[in-house]
XYZ file of C-alpha atoms in Angstrom:
764
model
C 48.387 -44.722 -0.750
C 45.975 -42.197 0.684
C 45.556 -38.447 0.550
C 44.765 -36.294 3.572
C 42.301 -33.652 2.367
C 43.529 -31.157 4.952
C 46.960 -31.073 3.332
C 46.985 -29.936 -0.293
C 48.334 -31.703 -3.288
C 50.726 -29.454 -5.151
C 50.538 -29.216 -8.917
C 53.959 -29.405 -10.583
C 54.375 -28.451 -14.228
C 57.251 -29.622 -16.430
C 57.449 -27.758 -19.733
C 59.661 -28.664 -22.666
C 59.371 -25.687 -25.006
C 62.063 -26.960 -27.373
C 61.729 -28.999 -30.557
C 63.706 -31.875 -29.008
C 62.016 -34.693 -27.105
C 63.584 -35.275 -23.705
C 63.732 -38.938 -22.719
C 64.617 -40.237 -19.271
C 65.655 -36.803 -18.055
C 66.452 -36.237 -14.409
C 64.299 -33.384 -13.152
C 65.581 -32.059 -9.857
C 64.783 -28.798 -8.077
C 63.537 -27.448 -4.777
C 60.023 -26.672 -3.574
C 59.061 -24.621 -0.491
C 56.609 -25.955 2.086
C 54.654 -23.478 4.259
C 55.346 -23.690 7.974
C 51.688 -24.147 8.922
C 51.622 -27.512 7.111
C 54.159 -28.866 9.634
C 55.641 -31.401 7.197
C 58.482 -33.090 9.069
C 59.270 -36.284 7.179
C 60.156 -36.692 3.499
C 58.848 -40.274 3.749
C 55.349 -38.763 3.700
C 55.910 -37.246 0.250
C 54.901 -38.970 -2.974
C 54.618 -37.974 -6.620
C 51.836 -38.885 -9.039
C 51.205 -38.364 -12.734
C 48.262 -36.359 -14.024
C 46.316 -39.609 -14.411
C 47.021 -40.582 -10.800
C 49.746 -43.171 -11.410
C 52.556 -43.335 -8.874
C 55.817 -41.799 -10.136
C 59.082 -42.951 -8.515
C 60.649 -39.904 -6.891
C 63.349 -39.010 -4.401
C 63.109 -36.287 -1.762
C 65.819 -34.548 0.234
C 65.402 -31.884 2.910
C 67.351 -28.726 2.049
C 66.019 -26.211 4.565
C 63.984 -26.140 7.767
C 61.705 -23.768 9.632
C 62.862 -22.859 13.157
C 60.392 -25.412 14.585
C 62.131 -28.207 12.663
C 59.498 -28.694 9.956
C 60.583 -28.841 6.326
C 60.913 -25.522 4.516
C 62.521 -26.505 1.196
C 62.573 -30.022 -0.240
C 64.527 -31.176 -3.275
C 62.362 -33.291 -5.584
C 64.146 -35.588 -8.046
C 62.461 -37.852 -10.582
C 62.978 -39.185 -14.101
C 60.511 -38.288 -16.842
C 59.929 -38.313 -20.585
C 58.678 -35.016 -22.008
C 57.966 -34.729 -25.709
C 58.887 -31.701 -27.790
C 56.669 -28.678 -27.097
C 54.863 -30.612 -24.380
C 53.823 -29.718 -20.853
C 53.354 -32.532 -18.357
C 51.515 -32.275 -15.055
C 52.507 -34.056 -11.851
C 51.002 -33.912 -8.372
C 52.982 -33.903 -5.143
C 51.136 -35.464 -2.219
C 52.330 -34.237 1.181
C 50.787 -36.975 3.294
C 51.104 -40.333 1.557
C 52.106 -43.722 2.855
C 53.832 -46.643 1.222
C 55.959 -44.584 -1.153
C 59.372 -45.306 0.345
C 61.946 -47.522 -1.352
C 65.072 -49.295 -0.240
C 66.699 -49.050 -3.674
C 69.869 -46.990 -3.975
C 71.961 -46.163 -7.016
C 75.145 -45.926 -4.937
C 76.277 -48.443 -2.339
C 79.308 -48.705 -0.087
C 81.320 -51.923 -0.288
C 83.117 -53.518 2.670
C 86.364 -52.131 1.287
C 84.961 -48.623 1.571
C 84.694 -48.213 -2.195
C 81.508 -46.663 -3.556
C 79.796 -48.740 -6.229
C 77.416 -47.056 -8.674
C 74.834 -48.807 -10.851
C 72.190 -46.771 -12.688
C 70.949 -49.744 -14.684
C 72.729 -48.358 -17.761
C 76.123 -47.312 -16.378
C 78.283 -48.831 -13.690
C 81.540 -47.810 -12.034
C 83.272 -47.736 -8.688
C 84.953 -44.975 -6.746
C 87.943 -45.584 -4.523
C 89.816 -43.125 -2.348
C 93.062 -44.839 -3.270
C 92.392 -44.465 -6.996
C 93.071 -41.196 -8.829
C 90.448 -41.867 -11.496
C 86.923 -40.606 -10.928
C 85.540 -43.673 -12.686
C 87.069 -47.078 -12.008
C 85.820 -50.314 -13.565
C 83.626 -48.308 -15.935
C 81.028 -50.343 -17.824
C 78.057 -49.689 -20.100
C 74.943 -51.798 -20.558
C 74.091 -52.437 -24.205
C 71.575 -54.657 -25.964
C 74.237 -57.373 -25.920
C 74.876 -56.963 -22.200
C 77.478 -55.132 -20.115
C 80.715 -54.034 -21.812
C 83.819 -52.567 -20.196
C 84.791 -49.056 -21.235
C 88.545 -49.295 -21.311
C 90.726 -46.211 -21.276
C 94.451 -46.196 -21.773
C 97.594 -44.607 -20.414
C 96.077 -42.738 -17.524
C 92.900 -42.001 -15.636
C 89.719 -40.021 -16.125
C 90.128 -36.718 -14.333
C 91.392 -33.167 -14.567
C 94.847 -31.739 -15.143
C 96.070 -28.212 -14.533
C 99.071 -26.486 -16.089
C 101.055 -23.966 -14.038
C 103.853 -22.398 -16.074
C 105.252 -25.465 -17.840
C 104.436 -27.915 -15.057
C 101.444 -30.230 -15.239
C 99.582 -31.173 -12.074
C 97.155 -34.096 -11.885
C 94.372 -34.686 -9.400
C 95.695 -36.623 -6.454
C 93.862 -39.357 -4.610
C 90.720 -38.059 -2.948
C 91.146 -36.930 0.647
C 87.419 -37.235 1.170
C 84.567 -38.875 -0.723
C 81.015 -38.085 0.352
C 77.608 -39.164 -0.881
C 75.541 -35.956 -0.903
C 72.346 -37.643 -2.039
C 71.403 -41.231 -2.793
C 68.209 -43.055 -3.628
C 66.329 -44.853 -6.350
C 66.376 -41.899 -8.770
C 69.776 -40.274 -8.438
C 73.094 -40.291 -6.604
C 75.439 -37.354 -6.031
C 79.025 -38.127 -5.055
C 81.549 -35.481 -4.010
C 85.336 -35.850 -4.259
C 87.773 -33.424 -2.658
C 91.548 -33.453 -2.782
C 94.576 -31.653 -4.163
C 96.406 -31.404 -7.444
C 99.793 -33.070 -7.283
C 103.045 -32.992 -9.200
C 104.375 -36.088 -10.950
C 106.379 -36.848 -7.796
C 103.235 -36.797 -5.644
C 103.846 -33.381 -4.060
C 100.532 -31.747 -3.172
C 99.942 -28.188 -4.392
C 97.787 -25.384 -3.002
C 95.218 -26.072 -5.702
C 92.211 -27.983 -4.415
C 89.595 -29.817 -6.446
C 85.950 -30.271 -5.492
C 84.170 -32.505 -7.992
C 80.539 -33.555 -7.751
C 79.127 -36.143 -10.122
C 75.406 -36.778 -10.507
C 74.000 -39.935 -12.080
C 70.395 -41.032 -12.385
C 68.253 -44.077 -12.964
C 68.268 -45.768 -16.391
C 70.828 -43.355 -17.804
C 74.465 -43.542 -18.856
C 74.894 -39.758 -18.667
C 76.962 -38.171 -15.900
C 76.603 -34.524 -14.894
C 79.804 -33.102 -13.405
C 80.247 -29.924 -11.371
C 83.988 -29.298 -11.264
C 85.646 -26.693 -9.025
C 89.312 -25.766 -8.737
C 90.134 -23.547 -5.736
C 93.352 -21.772 -4.821
C 94.282 -22.137 -1.147
C 97.634 -20.375 -1.445
C 98.956 -17.090 -2.739
C 97.899 -15.719 -6.128
C 98.752 -18.004 -9.019
C 98.638 -17.887 -12.816
C 97.341 -20.976 -14.630
C 98.065 -21.846 -18.234
C 95.237 -24.315 -18.523
C 92.740 -26.690 -16.930
C 91.376 -29.692 -18.793
C 89.222 -32.678 -17.961
C 90.723 -35.642 -19.790
C 89.257 -38.980 -20.832
C 92.261 -40.972 -22.130
C 90.670 -42.948 -24.931
C 91.795 -44.010 -28.408
C 89.718 -42.602 -31.256
C 90.404 -41.390 -34.775
C 87.404 -39.164 -35.358
C 85.547 -36.401 -33.553
C 82.084 -35.217 -34.558
C 80.985 -31.681 -33.715
C 77.275 -30.901 -33.314
C 75.807 -27.392 -33.281
C 72.109 -26.572 -32.801
C 71.407 -30.323 -32.660
C 72.935 -30.994 -36.077
C 76.228 -32.539 -37.133
C 78.329 -29.770 -38.664
C 81.709 -31.455 -39.083
C 83.511 -34.759 -38.692
C 87.257 -34.514 -38.270
C 89.925 -37.140 -38.640
C 92.377 -36.503 -35.818
C 95.776 -37.497 -37.179
C 98.176 -37.965 -34.273
C 100.861 -35.731 -35.732
C 98.657 -32.741 -36.459
C 97.653 -31.611 -32.967
C 94.118 -31.606 -31.617
C 90.787 -31.334 -33.421
C 87.423 -30.107 -32.228
C 85.896 -26.755 -31.305
C 87.291 -23.755 -29.383
C 85.367 -20.666 -28.245
C 87.948 -17.933 -27.666
C 85.584 -14.943 -27.654
C 81.834 -14.438 -27.229
C 81.362 -13.720 -30.937
C 83.109 -16.518 -32.826
C 84.568 -19.986 -32.505
C 87.192 -22.126 -34.195
C 86.644 -25.688 -35.351
C 88.768 -28.287 -37.033
C 92.511 -28.258 -36.361
C 92.757 -26.121 -33.241
C 96.527 -25.763 -33.513
C 96.075 -23.826 -36.751
C 92.861 -22.004 -35.725
C 92.138 -21.275 -39.373
C 88.474 -22.353 -39.581
C 86.487 -19.647 -37.819
C 82.712 -19.192 -37.584
C 80.852 -16.122 -36.349
C 78.257 -16.664 -33.649
C 77.934 -18.722 -30.491
C 78.534 -22.459 -30.431
C 75.697 -24.378 -28.776
C 76.231 -28.095 -28.929
C 78.526 -30.969 -28.097
C 81.229 -33.230 -29.471
C 81.211 -37.009 -29.902
C 84.118 -39.412 -30.251
C 83.860 -43.092 -31.167
C 86.553 -45.286 -29.697
C 88.460 -48.072 -31.385
C 87.097 -50.516 -28.795
C 83.479 -50.029 -29.843
C 81.947 -47.426 -27.553
C 81.374 -43.696 -27.829
C 81.453 -40.638 -25.602
C 79.632 -37.343 -26.075
C 80.466 -34.275 -24.002
C 79.026 -30.787 -23.554
C 79.966 -27.866 -21.316
C 77.241 -25.618 -19.954
C 77.724 -21.906 -20.744
C 80.308 -22.929 -23.320
C 80.448 -19.552 -25.064
C 79.233 -17.318 -22.233
C 82.163 -18.456 -20.074
C 84.716 -18.490 -22.882
C 87.371 -19.661 -23.494
C 86.219 -23.280 -23.698
C 87.099 -26.208 -25.944
C 86.210 -29.800 -26.797
C 89.285 -31.493 -28.269
C 90.477 -34.876 -29.478
C 94.250 -35.159 -29.392
C 97.102 -37.567 -28.803
C 96.282 -38.070 -25.117
C 92.561 -38.570 -25.592
C 89.359 -36.548 -25.464
C 89.608 -33.401 -23.358
C 87.217 -30.729 -22.186
C 89.129 -27.460 -22.097
C 87.588 -25.827 -19.041
C 90.410 -23.272 -19.163
C 91.966 -24.354 -22.454
C 95.695 -24.144 -23.067
C 94.904 -23.652 -26.761
C 93.307 -20.263 -26.022
C 94.855 -17.019 -27.186
C 92.545 -14.961 -24.976
C 92.811 -16.573 -21.533
C 91.396 -14.166 -18.896
C 91.582 -11.110 -21.137
C 88.659 -8.703 -21.153
C 89.289 -6.927 -24.426
C 86.396 -4.416 -24.202
C 88.186 -3.040 -21.128
C 91.639 -3.218 -22.761
C 92.701 -5.842 -20.238
C 95.017 -8.340 -21.914
C 96.111 -11.462 -20.063
C 98.150 -14.487 -21.068
C 97.007 -16.776 -18.267
C 94.116 -17.570 -15.945
C 94.441 -15.844 -12.576
C 93.404 -17.288 -9.229
C 93.829 -15.129 -6.152
C 93.847 -16.810 -2.775
C 90.383 -18.133 -2.033
C 89.157 -17.762 -5.622
C 87.706 -20.675 -7.576
C 86.611 -21.625 -11.072
C 83.549 -23.842 -11.360
C 82.377 -25.559 -14.542
C 79.407 -27.784 -15.257
C 79.550 -30.398 -17.987
C 77.973 -33.656 -19.094
C 79.580 -36.927 -20.160
C 77.336 -39.354 -22.022
C 78.673 -42.883 -22.535
C 76.879 -44.763 -25.297
C 77.197 -47.111 -28.248
C 78.274 -45.709 -31.631
C 75.627 -44.232 -33.923
C 72.659 -44.087 -31.520
C 69.133 -43.509 -32.778
C 68.650 -40.148 -34.460
C 66.972 -38.317 -31.598
C 68.852 -39.907 -28.726
C 71.940 -37.677 -28.735
C 70.052 -34.352 -28.841
C 67.647 -35.643 -26.193
C 70.460 -36.344 -23.743
C 72.880 -33.529 -24.556
C 70.263 -30.785 -24.296
C 69.813 -31.830 -20.682
C 73.202 -30.229 -20.040
C 72.426 -26.838 -21.540
C 68.800 -26.358 -20.462
C 67.636 -28.847 -17.807
C 63.896 -29.125 -17.291
C 62.312 -27.917 -14.052
C 59.239 -28.997 -12.100
C 57.492 -25.763 -11.136
C 54.572 -25.174 -8.807
C 52.037 -22.397 -9.469
C 53.637 -19.024 -8.803
C 51.284 -18.244 -5.933
C 52.570 -21.347 -4.122
C 56.048 -19.800 -3.916
C 54.744 -16.325 -3.103
C 52.408 -17.486 -0.339
C 54.707 -20.135 1.163
C 56.502 -17.618 3.388
C 59.829 -19.196 2.454
C 60.851 -16.095 0.488
C 59.461 -13.512 2.886
C 56.532 -11.288 1.971
C 56.016 -11.705 -1.760
C 53.215 -11.292 -4.284
C 52.855 -12.759 -7.754
C 53.578 -10.799 -10.886
C 50.385 -8.887 -11.724
C 50.306 -6.739 -14.864
C 46.611 -6.052 -14.378
C 46.966 -4.611 -10.878
C 50.448 -3.050 -11.118
C 51.061 -2.432 -14.840
C 53.553 0.427 -14.381
C 55.748 -1.514 -11.985
C 55.646 -4.834 -13.845
C 56.382 -3.115 -17.148
C 59.302 -1.232 -15.579
C 60.953 -4.363 -14.175
C 60.611 -6.098 -17.547
C 62.264 -3.108 -19.231
C 65.042 -3.209 -16.628
C 65.731 -6.857 -17.388
C 65.719 -6.314 -21.148
C 68.043 -3.320 -20.813
C 70.475 -5.286 -18.655
C 70.592 -8.182 -21.125
C 71.090 -5.717 -23.994
C 73.941 -4.081 -22.106
C 75.513 -7.490 -21.429
C 75.438 -8.330 -25.135
C 76.575 -4.935 -26.445
C 79.416 -4.567 -23.934
C 80.336 -8.268 -24.270
C 80.196 -8.872 -20.528
C 81.200 -12.508 -20.831
C 84.169 -14.684 -20.027
C 85.040 -17.353 -17.492
C 85.918 -14.757 -14.877
C 83.158 -12.258 -15.633
C 79.926 -13.918 -16.759
C 77.085 -13.234 -14.331
C 78.418 -9.866 -13.183
C 77.804 -6.379 -14.588
C 80.221 -3.555 -15.347
C 80.403 -0.800 -12.771
C 81.594 2.700 -13.639
C 83.344 1.809 -16.870
C 84.331 -1.245 -18.868
C 86.968 -3.113 -16.916
C 85.549 -2.338 -13.483
C 82.900 -4.613 -12.036
C 79.838 -4.343 -9.845
C 80.339 -7.653 -7.988
C 76.602 -8.357 -8.093
C 75.539 -5.358 -5.983
C 72.803 -5.420 -4.456
C 72.564 -9.231 -4.460
C 71.708 -10.368 -7.994
C 70.797 -13.945 -6.973
C 68.314 -12.660 -4.384
C 66.475 -10.389 -6.803
C 66.694 -12.968 -9.581
C 65.141 -15.689 -7.427
C 62.354 -13.387 -6.184
C 61.471 -12.253 -9.700
C 61.624 -15.796 -11.071
C 59.465 -17.368 -8.376
C 56.856 -14.596 -8.349
C 56.161 -15.433 -11.996
C 58.692 -13.437 -13.995
C 59.713 -16.522 -15.952
C 62.769 -18.753 -16.286
C 64.806 -15.958 -17.840
C 65.304 -14.500 -14.358
C 66.766 -17.819 -13.224
C 68.698 -18.962 -16.287
C 70.134 -15.594 -17.333
C 70.408 -13.696 -14.057
C 70.204 -15.595 -10.758
C 72.148 -18.731 -11.717
C 75.066 -17.032 -13.562
C 75.383 -14.467 -10.766
C 75.370 -17.154 -8.080
C 78.101 -19.132 -9.842
C 80.150 -15.956 -10.342
C 79.858 -14.934 -6.697
C 80.901 -18.387 -5.494
C 84.013 -18.352 -7.663
C 85.207 -14.755 -7.825
C 83.502 -12.561 -5.218
C 83.550 -14.947 -2.237
C 86.896 -15.666 -0.577
C 86.705 -19.325 0.412
C 90.238 -19.964 1.687
C 93.127 -18.240 3.437
C 93.236 -15.630 6.167
C 90.283 -13.771 4.639
C 88.125 -16.876 4.277
C 84.477 -15.903 4.484
C 85.057 -12.339 3.305
C 83.578 -10.852 0.122
C 85.197 -8.693 -2.528
C 83.132 -5.529 -2.869
C 82.490 -3.640 -6.073
C 85.591 -2.571 -7.961
C 85.743 1.225 -8.032
C 88.906 1.577 -10.051
C 89.897 0.836 -13.605
C 93.356 -0.569 -14.157
C 94.372 -2.405 -17.351
C 96.882 -4.434 -15.344
C 94.295 -6.056 -13.095
C 91.316 -8.243 -13.795
C 88.693 -6.326 -11.889
C 86.298 -7.804 -9.332
C 89.022 -7.894 -6.674
C 91.421 -5.147 -7.699
C 90.456 -3.034 -4.692
C 92.502 -5.411 -2.563
C 91.149 -7.087 0.529
C 87.764 -8.614 1.165
C 85.223 -7.121 3.537
C 81.926 -7.854 5.223
C 79.107 -5.472 6.043
C 78.446 -2.794 3.480
C 78.333 -4.043 -0.137
C 78.460 -7.739 0.700
C 75.637 -10.215 0.173
C 74.812 -13.829 0.934
C 71.009 -13.978 1.215
C 70.414 -14.716 -2.467
C 72.953 -17.521 -2.563
C 71.066 -19.383 0.164
C 67.809 -18.919 -1.768
C 69.447 -20.109 -4.977
C 70.681 -23.203 -3.127
C 67.214 -23.894 -1.704
C 65.716 -23.974 -5.191
C 68.575 -25.506 -7.179
C 69.969 -27.972 -4.654
C 73.450 -26.764 -5.661
C 75.613 -27.994 -2.775
C 78.531 -25.872 -3.958
C 76.396 -22.772 -3.369
C 75.389 -24.027 0.069
C 78.995 -24.660 1.086
C 80.200 -21.240 -0.099
C 77.270 -19.423 1.514
C 77.905 -21.184 4.833
C 81.569 -20.149 4.766
C 80.564 -16.489 4.425
C 77.628 -16.615 6.852
C 79.687 -18.386 9.532
C 82.459 -15.795 9.295
C 79.932 -12.965 9.338
C 78.245 -14.315 12.462
C 81.610 -14.807 14.159
C 82.860 -11.276 13.426
C 79.530 -9.727 14.410
C 79.585 -11.480 17.760
C 83.211 -10.482 18.360
C 82.378 -6.840 17.652
C 79.322 -6.997 19.892
C 81.416 -8.393 22.734
C 83.682 -5.352 22.480
C 80.611 -3.167 22.948
C 79.336 -5.305 25.820
C 82.721 -5.066 27.578
C 82.854 -1.305 27.127
C 85.821 -1.419 24.750
C 83.834 0.196 21.922
C 80.805 2.506 22.305
C 77.616 1.167 20.732
C 77.416 4.326 18.626
C 80.754 3.411 17.022
C 80.273 -0.323 16.535
C 80.121 0.389 12.795
C 80.929 3.391 10.635
C 77.635 3.562 8.691
C 74.080 2.288 8.849
C 74.833 0.164 5.778
C 77.132 -2.115 7.746
C 74.473 -2.795 10.374
C 71.646 -3.178 7.851
C 73.351 -5.479 5.366
C 74.964 -7.526 8.139
C 71.646 -8.152 9.860
C 69.990 -8.881 6.520
C 72.708 -11.417 5.696
C 72.424 -13.125 9.079
C 68.640 -13.352 8.921
C 68.713 -14.359 5.252
C 71.041 -17.219 6.179
C 68.931 -18.153 9.210
C 65.781 -18.328 7.088
C 67.313 -21.139 5.015
C 69.743 -22.812 7.438
C 68.469 -21.950 10.960
C 71.779 -22.126 12.819
C 71.607 -20.674 16.309
C 74.798 -18.644 15.879
C 73.147 -16.662 13.073
C 70.191 -15.770 15.267
C 72.440 -15.024 18.248
C 74.493 -12.521 16.259
C 71.348 -10.981 14.769
C 69.930 -10.624 18.291
C 73.097 -8.764 19.267
C 72.527 -6.314 16.415
C 68.925 -5.866 17.516
C 70.161 -4.935 21.001
C 72.440 -2.292 19.471
C 69.583 -0.840 17.406
C 67.315 -0.713 20.457
C 69.996 1.174 22.355
C 70.559 3.667 19.536
C 66.909 4.366 18.684
C 65.933 7.702 20.226
C 62.550 8.772 21.565
C 61.568 10.146 18.154
C 62.090 6.731 16.569
C 65.233 7.652 14.648
C 68.478 5.735 14.985
C 71.518 7.626 16.212
C 75.259 7.001 16.278
C 76.691 5.246 13.235
C 73.186 5.137 11.712
C 73.339 8.863 10.903
C 74.372 9.816 7.368
C 73.463 12.499 4.842
C 71.789 14.479 7.595
C 69.028 11.973 8.258
C 69.394 9.540 11.114
C 69.245 5.973 9.875
C 67.113 6.831 6.863
C 69.226 6.517 3.753
C 69.217 2.726 3.828
C 65.927 2.440 5.656
C 64.750 -0.719 3.945
C 67.845 -2.857 4.662
C 67.380 -1.922 8.311
C 63.645 -2.531 8.447
C 63.657 -5.563 6.128
C 66.163 -7.306 8.393
C 64.116 -6.390 11.475
C 60.979 -7.748 9.795
C 62.750 -11.045 9.099
C 63.872 -11.131 12.730
C 60.387 -10.379 14.048
C 58.775 -12.963 11.780
C 61.243 -15.583 13.033
C 61.085 -14.734 16.739
C 57.877 -12.813 17.457
C 59.930 -10.401 19.600
C 57.498 -7.587 20.466
C 60.344 -5.147 21.126
C 61.290 -5.454 17.469
C 57.736 -4.930 16.228
C 57.511 -1.753 18.289
C 60.919 -0.626 17.011
C 59.745 -1.089 13.401
C 56.631 1.003 14.063
C 58.558 3.806 15.802
C 61.170 3.908 13.041
C 58.551 3.954 10.298
C 56.748 6.863 11.917
C 60.011 8.795 12.065
C 60.988 7.905 8.499
C 57.590 9.103 7.320
C 58.212 12.605 8.678
C 61.913 13.256 8.243
C 62.968 14.096 4.712
C 59.478 13.967 3.250
C 58.984 16.573 0.506
C 55.435 17.263 -0.642
C 55.136 18.189 -3.431
C 56.242 16.061 -5.217
C 55.556 13.422 -2.546
C 58.981 11.834 -2.134
C 61.816 11.370 0.334
C 64.989 13.418 0.094
C 68.249 11.676 -0.686
C 70.564 14.377 0.711
C 69.420 16.600 3.545
C 71.352 19.675 2.422
C 70.213 19.543 -1.204
C 66.678 18.356 -0.480
C 66.937 16.258 -3.626
C 65.191 12.974 -4.245
C 65.498 9.936 -6.489
C 63.707 6.672 -7.089
C 66.050 4.604 -4.907
C 65.143 6.687 -1.842
C 61.431 6.149 -2.401
C 61.801 2.452 -3.120
C 63.969 2.009 -0.025
C 61.849 3.999 2.381
C 58.337 3.210 1.160
C 58.432 -0.459 2.300
C 60.019 0.575 5.613
C 57.216 3.033 6.327
C 54.600 0.584 5.035
C 55.761 -2.127 7.449
C 55.348 0.337 10.308
C 51.725 0.818 9.310
C 51.199 -2.926 8.800
C 52.477 -3.736 12.303
C 50.864 -0.727 13.984
C 48.229 -1.250 16.683
C 46.778 2.189 15.887
C 46.193 2.054 12.151
C 43.688 4.899 12.076
C 46.184 7.183 13.795
C 49.002 5.984 11.535
C 47.078 6.182 8.259
C 49.456 8.881 7.012
C 52.245 6.281 7.017
C 50.405 4.181 4.488
C 49.397 7.152 2.378
C 52.977 8.405 2.106
C 54.402 4.943 1.510
C 52.032 4.346 -1.396
C 52.518 7.848 -2.789
C 56.310 7.698 -2.670
C 56.393 4.197 -4.094
C 53.964 4.725 -6.960
C 55.743 7.968 -7.888
C 58.936 6.014 -8.482
C 57.802 2.625 -9.710
C 57.904 3.470 -13.416
C 61.587 4.517 -13.397
C 63.998 2.081 -15.043
C 67.713 1.273 -15.074
C 70.024 -0.595 -17.446
C 72.542 -1.444 -14.703
C 72.519 -4.492 -12.475
C 73.082 -2.265 -9.456
C 70.133 -0.048 -10.332
C 67.881 -3.019 -11.018
C 68.634 -4.770 -7.741
C 68.657 -1.626 -5.607
C 65.367 -0.557 -7.114
C 63.515 -3.852 -6.804
C 64.866 -6.013 -3.971
C 62.694 -4.057 -1.503
C 60.048 -2.857 -3.949
C 58.574 -6.363 -4.202
C 57.937 -6.241 -0.448
C 55.864 -3.114 -0.997
C 53.717 -4.880 -3.584
C 53.085 -7.725 -1.139
C 52.100 -5.260 1.580
C 49.725 -3.460 -0.782
C 47.995 -6.785 -1.435
C 47.868 -7.615 2.286
C 46.480 -4.235 3.309
C 43.817 -4.435 0.614
C 42.721 -7.840 1.930
C 42.582 -6.430 5.479
C 40.402 -3.542 4.329
């Protein structure tokens, strides 16, 4: 193998800050590649240890630049990382001889998919209802069959008193396959005992990796029909066992003998503050706190199974139970007394609700092993479910890659007021989440809106802000506690992924009603104002979460389609350009969504619809640089949401180099600089009549005006633009908010201003 000195090696750091050694863990996450490197083939990529030894790795393209070169690549490899250890790896972008013809999954002549990790083997057949057929485990004595009884491994859903089982898969796809991991996706429908298909769809992705008998499962149930009330959803492994062991904080806390006539035994989280363990039918053994662990059962045929559910308490109710039918993971447990209730908002429910197009997604791990493994083996494997390790590049690699737009690294030395404020915002939001108990399977990841029981629906794009803050150096907390939970929530609850409104988004819930569940109580879905998709694409590019990609594409495709249809009405003279939308928000957020989607998945229809919006803006921009028609609100033409407008135009210009757009940005910035500016105090007005101002106005308009200066050909003449942008921004950057809406509104554009301040300083 050789290294081309003109193309850098990228340092990747894997940190295990826990007290548990992680052995043979699959590390898998995305990495951006700058466009100027022109990397076009994953076969050129190779991974090395700190000492220079070749490390087997697997690479998959997730995103592309418009010229076809790779923009985001998923890197997957297996590593051992000791407790409290940091390991260094190097990614070479121009190696040779690193390819392999080894694959964990293979397709037999019959069409069945055969899986062999070296430690676990099974087959997958479309005609079989079990996710794992011919399951076998490699032990020191050789391969042994893992027999189950009286049924198949899979999920069951209860509607009223009727039980529905997963039907045979309608489609089985291999999402990724190589020497290090395989990802297999099953889709189909839940069926009655007579074989009648329901409107409930399952999408199940299983991930296995080399030299491991652990299986990571991402399980989604989606409602394609009218609103429905579920009584439960469980993933069942029909095995025979007499005991269940419950582990919390990596220690065995109880071992229960599950007598067949006494119901089920295990652990149930029915609120965010306490959990039951032991006999779950009686629910008499209750412990305060949050359960963080797993359960293990040892079968009568000489093998064992351990299982854990990610976000077990945050997305309560959840259970791990051993009963008469086997070992079950209560994803929406029938044993719950809470169901979808949100008690802080006085919303009491006795079921789990799924409106049309809503989903519930759960991530869990199944670890097949021999009884009584070595002391550290169980914690080593099961902690991979709750807190998987990541391979992270230096923060400046993400910031300077261009894959996330203009971005600068966190810098407390240069911008102490701003960096301190955003940290306070995050801490306040997490404190609010804990104090208001903003948890639950339907709610976790979102924030309350005007009162408890109404919801913000991740306004203004939690995943987007979370990913930017994480990858500029804010730390994993922005990913683990903010971006990821919000992305999963949006996929399930806020995005409508089936039915006549497929591709629409539920906006924030203005009303409080104890008879509804929030999030979608306002009724129908919408697109335009108060809808977001940009952050979900960015989350997908880093995480490799195909479920996020699929949901984001559904929304982006519908958005592009509706935008083009509306534009055609304008082009045909059926609707005046000035009335294409009702507010500037609809234009700004629509264009931002289209360009955000295009920057990850460069589909031509996204750019075509964005180009149509650009034509409308060009038509409605007057000689003073202001936007007229539907852009006018609060007495200032196209100003109130100046940054969504300009940010989307910047993304468009950076993708296309269209000089008309650069000139439009400069003209608009000059106008924004003048209209509504109040000095003193050096800020932009929020309402024209009141001449009032607030931090959101400054943080929205400062980057818009700053971009005008940055793209200006007459910087000396336009120096006032930069002076006002900096003055307005720095006046507001210390203000904080404890609400998700305030945090994201205040910082999704503010980080662009920091990047511009760094760029302008380098120019000077």
